[in-house]
mmCIF file of C-alpha atoms in Angstrom:
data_model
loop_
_atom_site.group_PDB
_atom_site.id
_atom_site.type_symbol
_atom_site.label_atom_id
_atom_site.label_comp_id
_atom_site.label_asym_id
_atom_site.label_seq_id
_atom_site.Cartn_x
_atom_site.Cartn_y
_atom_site.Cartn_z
ATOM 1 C CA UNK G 1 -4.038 19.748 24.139
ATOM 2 C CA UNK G 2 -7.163 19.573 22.147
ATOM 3 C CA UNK G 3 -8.756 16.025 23.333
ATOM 4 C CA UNK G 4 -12.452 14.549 23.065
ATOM 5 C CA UNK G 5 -13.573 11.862 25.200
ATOM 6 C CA UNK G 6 -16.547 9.460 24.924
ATOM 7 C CA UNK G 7 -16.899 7.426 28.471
ATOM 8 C CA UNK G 8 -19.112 5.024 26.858
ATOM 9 C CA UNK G 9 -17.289 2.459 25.162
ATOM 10 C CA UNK G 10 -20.700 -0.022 24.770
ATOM 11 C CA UNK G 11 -23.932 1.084 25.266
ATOM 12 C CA UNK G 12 -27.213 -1.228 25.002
ATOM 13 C CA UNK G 13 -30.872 0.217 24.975
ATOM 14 C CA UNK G 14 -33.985 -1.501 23.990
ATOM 15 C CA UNK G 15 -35.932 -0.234 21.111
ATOM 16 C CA UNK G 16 -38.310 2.569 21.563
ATOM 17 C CA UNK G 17 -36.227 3.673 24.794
ATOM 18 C CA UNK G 18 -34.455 7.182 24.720
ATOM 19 C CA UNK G 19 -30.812 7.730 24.209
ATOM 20 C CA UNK G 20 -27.920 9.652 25.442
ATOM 21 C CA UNK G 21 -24.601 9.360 24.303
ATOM 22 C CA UNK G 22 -22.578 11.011 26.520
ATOM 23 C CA UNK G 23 -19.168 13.339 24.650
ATOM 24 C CA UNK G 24 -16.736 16.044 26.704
ATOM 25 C CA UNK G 25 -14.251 17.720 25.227
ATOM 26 C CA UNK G 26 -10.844 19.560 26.314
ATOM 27 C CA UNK G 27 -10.524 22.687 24.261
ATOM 28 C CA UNK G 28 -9.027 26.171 24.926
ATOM 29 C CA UNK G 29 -11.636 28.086 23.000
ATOM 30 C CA UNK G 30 -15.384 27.006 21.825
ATOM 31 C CA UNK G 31 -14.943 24.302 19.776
ATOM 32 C CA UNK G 32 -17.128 23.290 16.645
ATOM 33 C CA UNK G 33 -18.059 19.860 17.528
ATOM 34 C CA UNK G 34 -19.915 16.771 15.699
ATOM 35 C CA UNK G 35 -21.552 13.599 15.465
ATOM 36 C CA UNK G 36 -20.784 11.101 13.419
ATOM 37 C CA UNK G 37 -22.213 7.532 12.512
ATOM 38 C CA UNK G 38 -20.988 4.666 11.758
ATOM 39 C CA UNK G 39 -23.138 1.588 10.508
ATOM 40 C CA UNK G 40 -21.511 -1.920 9.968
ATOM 41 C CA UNK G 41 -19.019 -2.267 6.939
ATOM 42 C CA UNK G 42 -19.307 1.822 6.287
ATOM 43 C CA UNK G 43 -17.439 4.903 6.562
ATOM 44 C CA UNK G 44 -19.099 7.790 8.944
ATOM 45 C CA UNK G 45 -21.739 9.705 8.180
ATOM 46 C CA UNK G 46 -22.651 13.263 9.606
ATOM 47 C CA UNK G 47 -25.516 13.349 11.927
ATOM 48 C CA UNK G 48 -25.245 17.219 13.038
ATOM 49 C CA UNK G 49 -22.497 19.521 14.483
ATOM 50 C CA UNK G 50 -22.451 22.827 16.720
ATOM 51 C CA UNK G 51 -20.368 26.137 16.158
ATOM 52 C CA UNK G 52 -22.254 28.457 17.561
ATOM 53 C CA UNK G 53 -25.754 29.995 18.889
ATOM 54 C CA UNK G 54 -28.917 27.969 19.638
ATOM 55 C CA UNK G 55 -26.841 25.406 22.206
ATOM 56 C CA UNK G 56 -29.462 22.345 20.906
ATOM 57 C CA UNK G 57 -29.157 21.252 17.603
ATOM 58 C CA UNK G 58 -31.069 19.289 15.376
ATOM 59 C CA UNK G 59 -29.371 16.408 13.223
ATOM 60 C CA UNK G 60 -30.494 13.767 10.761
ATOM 61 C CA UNK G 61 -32.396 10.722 11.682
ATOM 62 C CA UNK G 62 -33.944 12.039 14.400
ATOM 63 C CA UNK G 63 -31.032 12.995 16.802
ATOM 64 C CA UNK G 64 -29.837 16.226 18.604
ATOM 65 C CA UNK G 65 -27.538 17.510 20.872
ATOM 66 C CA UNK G 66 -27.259 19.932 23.570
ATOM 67 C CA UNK G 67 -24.255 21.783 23.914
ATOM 68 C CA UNK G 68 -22.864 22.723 27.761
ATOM 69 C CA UNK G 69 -20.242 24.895 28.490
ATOM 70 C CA UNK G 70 -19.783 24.473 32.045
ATOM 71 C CA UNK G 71 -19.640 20.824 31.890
ATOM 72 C CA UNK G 72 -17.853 21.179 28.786
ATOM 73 C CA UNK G 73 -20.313 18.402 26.646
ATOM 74 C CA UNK G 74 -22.110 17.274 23.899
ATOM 75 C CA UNK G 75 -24.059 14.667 24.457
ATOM 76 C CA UNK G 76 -26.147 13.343 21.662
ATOM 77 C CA UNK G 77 -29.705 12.384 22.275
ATOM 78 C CA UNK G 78 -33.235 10.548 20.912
ATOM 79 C CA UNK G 79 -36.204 10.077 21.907
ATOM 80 C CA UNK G 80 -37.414 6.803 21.144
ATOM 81 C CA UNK G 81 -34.800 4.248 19.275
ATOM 82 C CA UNK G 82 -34.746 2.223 16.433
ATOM 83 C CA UNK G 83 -33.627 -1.242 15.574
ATOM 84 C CA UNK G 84 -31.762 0.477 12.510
ATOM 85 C CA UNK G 85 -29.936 3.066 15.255
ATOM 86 C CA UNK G 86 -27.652 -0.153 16.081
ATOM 87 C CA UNK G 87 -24.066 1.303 14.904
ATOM 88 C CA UNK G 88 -20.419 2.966 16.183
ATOM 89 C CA UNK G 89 -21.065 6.607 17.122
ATOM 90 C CA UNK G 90 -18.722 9.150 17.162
ATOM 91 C CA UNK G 91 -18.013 12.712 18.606
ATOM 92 C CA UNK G 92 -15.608 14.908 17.219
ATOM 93 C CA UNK G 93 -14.282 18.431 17.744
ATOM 94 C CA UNK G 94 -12.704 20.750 15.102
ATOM 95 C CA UNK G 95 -9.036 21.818 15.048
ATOM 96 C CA UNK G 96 -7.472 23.605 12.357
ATOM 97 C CA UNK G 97 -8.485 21.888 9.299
ATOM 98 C CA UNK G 98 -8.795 18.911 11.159
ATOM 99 C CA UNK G 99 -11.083 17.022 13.568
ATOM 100 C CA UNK G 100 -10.159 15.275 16.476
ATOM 101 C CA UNK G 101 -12.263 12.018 17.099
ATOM 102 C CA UNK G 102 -13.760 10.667 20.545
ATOM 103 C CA UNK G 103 -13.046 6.870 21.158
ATOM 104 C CA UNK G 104 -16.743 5.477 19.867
ATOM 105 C CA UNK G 105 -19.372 4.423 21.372
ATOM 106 C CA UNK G 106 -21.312 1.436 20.258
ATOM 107 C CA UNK G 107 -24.621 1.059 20.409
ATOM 108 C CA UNK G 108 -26.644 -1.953 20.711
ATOM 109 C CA UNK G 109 -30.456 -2.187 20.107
ATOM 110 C CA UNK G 110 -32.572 -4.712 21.850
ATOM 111 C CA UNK G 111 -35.950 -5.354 20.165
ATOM 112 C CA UNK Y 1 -23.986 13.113 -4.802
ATOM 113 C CA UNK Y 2 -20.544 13.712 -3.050
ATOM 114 C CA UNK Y 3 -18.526 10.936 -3.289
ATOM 115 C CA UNK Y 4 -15.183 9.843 -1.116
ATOM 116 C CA UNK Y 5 -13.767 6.792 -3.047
ATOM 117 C CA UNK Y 6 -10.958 4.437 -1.708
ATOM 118 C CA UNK Y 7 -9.858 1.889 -3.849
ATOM 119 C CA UNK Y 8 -10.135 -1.175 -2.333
ATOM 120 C CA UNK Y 9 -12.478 -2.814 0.537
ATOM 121 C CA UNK Y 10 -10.491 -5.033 1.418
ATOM 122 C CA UNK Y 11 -6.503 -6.478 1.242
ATOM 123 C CA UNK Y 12 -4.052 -9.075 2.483
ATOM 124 C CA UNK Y 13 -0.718 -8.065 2.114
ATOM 125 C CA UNK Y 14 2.887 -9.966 3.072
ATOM 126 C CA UNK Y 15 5.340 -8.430 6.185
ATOM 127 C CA UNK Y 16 7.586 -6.481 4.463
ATOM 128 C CA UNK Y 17 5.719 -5.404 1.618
ATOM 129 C CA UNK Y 18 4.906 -2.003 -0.214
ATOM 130 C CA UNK Y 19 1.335 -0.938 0.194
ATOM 131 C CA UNK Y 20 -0.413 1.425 -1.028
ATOM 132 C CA UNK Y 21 -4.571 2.890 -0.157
ATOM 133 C CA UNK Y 22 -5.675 4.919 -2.740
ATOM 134 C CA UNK Y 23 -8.553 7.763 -2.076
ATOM 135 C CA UNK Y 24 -9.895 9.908 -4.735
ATOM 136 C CA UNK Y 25 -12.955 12.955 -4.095
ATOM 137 C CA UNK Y 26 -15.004 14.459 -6.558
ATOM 138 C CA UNK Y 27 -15.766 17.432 -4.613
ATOM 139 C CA UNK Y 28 -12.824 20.068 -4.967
ATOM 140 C CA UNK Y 29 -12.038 20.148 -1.821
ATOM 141 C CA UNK Y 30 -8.509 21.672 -0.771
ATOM 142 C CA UNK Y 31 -8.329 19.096 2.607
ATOM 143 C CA UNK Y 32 -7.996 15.157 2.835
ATOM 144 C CA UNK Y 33 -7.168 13.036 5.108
ATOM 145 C CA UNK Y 34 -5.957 9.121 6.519
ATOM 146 C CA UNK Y 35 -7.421 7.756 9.976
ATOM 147 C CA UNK Y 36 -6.461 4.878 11.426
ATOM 148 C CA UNK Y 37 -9.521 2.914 12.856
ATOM 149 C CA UNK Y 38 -9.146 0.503 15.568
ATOM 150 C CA UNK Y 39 -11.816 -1.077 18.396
ATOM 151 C CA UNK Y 40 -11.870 1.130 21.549
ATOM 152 C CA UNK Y 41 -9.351 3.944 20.251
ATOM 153 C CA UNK Y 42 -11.767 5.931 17.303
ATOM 154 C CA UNK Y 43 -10.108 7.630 14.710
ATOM 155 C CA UNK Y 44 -6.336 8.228 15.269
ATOM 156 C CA UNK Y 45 -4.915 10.683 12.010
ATOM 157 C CA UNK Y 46 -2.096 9.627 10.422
ATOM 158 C CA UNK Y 47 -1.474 12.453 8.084
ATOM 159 C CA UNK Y 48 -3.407 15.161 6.372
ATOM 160 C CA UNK Y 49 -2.823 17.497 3.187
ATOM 161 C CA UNK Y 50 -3.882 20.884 3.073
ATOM 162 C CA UNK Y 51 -3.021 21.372 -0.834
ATOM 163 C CA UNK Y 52 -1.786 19.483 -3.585
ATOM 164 C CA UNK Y 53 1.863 17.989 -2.756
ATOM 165 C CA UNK Y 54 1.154 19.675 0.850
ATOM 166 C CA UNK Y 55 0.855 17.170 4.138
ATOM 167 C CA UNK Y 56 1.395 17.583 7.175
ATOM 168 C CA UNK Y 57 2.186 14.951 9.929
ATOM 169 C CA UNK Y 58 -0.926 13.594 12.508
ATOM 170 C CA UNK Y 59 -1.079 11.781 15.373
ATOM 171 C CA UNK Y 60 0.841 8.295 14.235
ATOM 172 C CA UNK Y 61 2.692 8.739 11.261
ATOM 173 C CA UNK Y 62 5.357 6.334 12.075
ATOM 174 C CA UNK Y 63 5.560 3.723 9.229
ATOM 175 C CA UNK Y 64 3.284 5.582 6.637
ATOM 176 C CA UNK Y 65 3.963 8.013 4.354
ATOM 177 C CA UNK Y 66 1.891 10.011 1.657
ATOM 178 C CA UNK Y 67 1.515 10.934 -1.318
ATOM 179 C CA UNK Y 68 -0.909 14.146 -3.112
ATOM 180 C CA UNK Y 69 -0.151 14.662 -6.837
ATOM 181 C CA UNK Y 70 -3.621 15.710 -7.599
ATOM 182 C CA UNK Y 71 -6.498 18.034 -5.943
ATOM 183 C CA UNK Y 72 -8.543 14.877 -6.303
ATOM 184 C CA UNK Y 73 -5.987 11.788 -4.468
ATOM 185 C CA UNK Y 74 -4.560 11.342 -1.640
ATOM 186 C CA UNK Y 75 -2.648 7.566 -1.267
ATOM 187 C CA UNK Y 76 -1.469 6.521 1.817
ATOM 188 C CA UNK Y 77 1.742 4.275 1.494
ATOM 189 C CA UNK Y 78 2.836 1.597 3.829
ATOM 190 C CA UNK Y 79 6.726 1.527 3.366
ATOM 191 C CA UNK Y 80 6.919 -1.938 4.541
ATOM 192 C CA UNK Y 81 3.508 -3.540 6.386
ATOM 193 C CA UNK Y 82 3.949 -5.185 9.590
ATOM 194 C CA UNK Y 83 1.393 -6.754 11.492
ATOM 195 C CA UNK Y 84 1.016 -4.080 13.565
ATOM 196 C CA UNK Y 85 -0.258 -2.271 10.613
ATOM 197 C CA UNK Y 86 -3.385 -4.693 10.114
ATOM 198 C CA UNK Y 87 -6.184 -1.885 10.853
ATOM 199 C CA UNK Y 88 -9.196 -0.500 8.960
ATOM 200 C CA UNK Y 89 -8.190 2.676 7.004
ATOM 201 C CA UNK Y 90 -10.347 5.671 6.504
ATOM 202 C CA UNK Y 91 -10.124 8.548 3.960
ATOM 203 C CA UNK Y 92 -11.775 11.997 4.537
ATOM 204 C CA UNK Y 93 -12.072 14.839 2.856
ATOM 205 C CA UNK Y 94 -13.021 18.543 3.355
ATOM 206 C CA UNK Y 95 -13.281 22.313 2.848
ATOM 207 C CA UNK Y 96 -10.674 24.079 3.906
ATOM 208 C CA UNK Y 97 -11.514 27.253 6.211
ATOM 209 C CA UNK Y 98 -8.767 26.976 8.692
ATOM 210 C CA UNK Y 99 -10.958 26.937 11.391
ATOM 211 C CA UNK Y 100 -12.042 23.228 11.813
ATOM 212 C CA UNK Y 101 -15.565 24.282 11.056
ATOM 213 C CA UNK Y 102 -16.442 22.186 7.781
ATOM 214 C CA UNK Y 103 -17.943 18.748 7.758
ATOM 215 C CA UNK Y 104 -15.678 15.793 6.939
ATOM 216 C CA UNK Y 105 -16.767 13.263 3.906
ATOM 217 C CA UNK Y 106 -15.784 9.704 4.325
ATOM 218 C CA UNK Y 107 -14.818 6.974 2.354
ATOM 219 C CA UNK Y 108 -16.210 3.223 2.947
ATOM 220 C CA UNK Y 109 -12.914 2.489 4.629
ATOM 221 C CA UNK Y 110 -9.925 -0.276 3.441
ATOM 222 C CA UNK Y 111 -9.719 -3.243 6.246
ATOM 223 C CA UNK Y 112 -6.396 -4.351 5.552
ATOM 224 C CA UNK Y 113 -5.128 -7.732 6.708
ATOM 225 C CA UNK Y 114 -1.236 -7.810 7.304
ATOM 226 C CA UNK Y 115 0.029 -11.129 7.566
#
């Protein structure tokens, strides 16, 4: 079965430090995959998704992520972090006309 | 600027009552959805709809059903709200290509309080 897993439930970083979020996912084929925020009180927002070719892609806000076959992840990245990064992040993987969402991973932001 | 609305922020509702979430897009799209939000399990689907009076069970459709008259809404109907049902409800829309490749649009969410 189709299945996406985040390991990170909480994650904590001070500001300015980089980021990785870590994401694998279970599929039978290559799966289109995404990252989606989630700030306090609001639904999710797109930050960038893969389906196919250059394996690092470039999102909003300043994120990316580097997709690996033979570890089967997605881990979402940035270089330096921002108070305002402090939210739920999520990684999700396309089925048919659906997606299939990752458990979250929150992140905190020390200043 | 696209635009998933649900109806209400937030509700208290009674054990035993009728509920209903109400979600409406302005973008055409032929795909919408309910998720179930709660801390530490993401976004579980309850059920999706693929075309007007067209759904299609998800994950945990047990005690929800759902309703698509129109392109534009999808409501998601508690039969009768337990406590079990108190959760924070997200609407999505999209595109429909078949192949999971088209970005989902979310609403702000419903947090709804069963008590």
């Amino acid at each position: 079965a189709q299945s996406v897993t985040q390991p990170d439930i909480h994650i904590t970083v001070s500001e300015g430090a980089s980021l990785e979020l870590r994401c694998n996912y279970s599929y039978g084929a290559t799966p289109y995959l995404f990252w989606y925020v989630q700030s306090p009180g609001q639904g999710l927002q797109l930050l960038l998704k893969y389906f196919s070719g250059d394996t690092l892609v470039q999102g909003i806000k300043g994120f990316e992520a580097e997709f690996k076959r033979s570890q089967s992840s997605f881990n979402l990245r940035k270089p330096s972090v921002h108070w305002s990064d402090a939210a739920e992040y999520f990684c999700a993987g396309g089925g048919y006309n659906k997606l299939i969402f990752g458990a979250g991973t929150r992140l905190a932001v020390h200043p | 600027d696209v635009k998933v609305t649900q109806s209400s922020r937030y509700l208290v509702k009674r054990t035993g009552e009728k509920v209903f979430l109400e979600c409406v897009q302005d973008m055409d799209h032929e795909n919408m959805f309910w998720y179930r939000q709660d801390p530490g399990l993401g976004l579980r689907l309850i059920y999706f709809s693929y075309d007007v009076k067209m759904k299609e069970k998800g994950d945990i459709p047990e005690g929800y059903s759902v309703s698509r008259e129109k392109k534009e809404r999808f409501s998601l109907i508690l039969e009768s709200a337990s406590t079990n049902q108190t959760s924070m409800y997200l609407c999505a829309s999209s595109s429909a290509t078949g192949f999971g490749d088209t970005e989902a649009f979310f609403g702000q969410g419903t947090r709804l309080t069963v008590v």
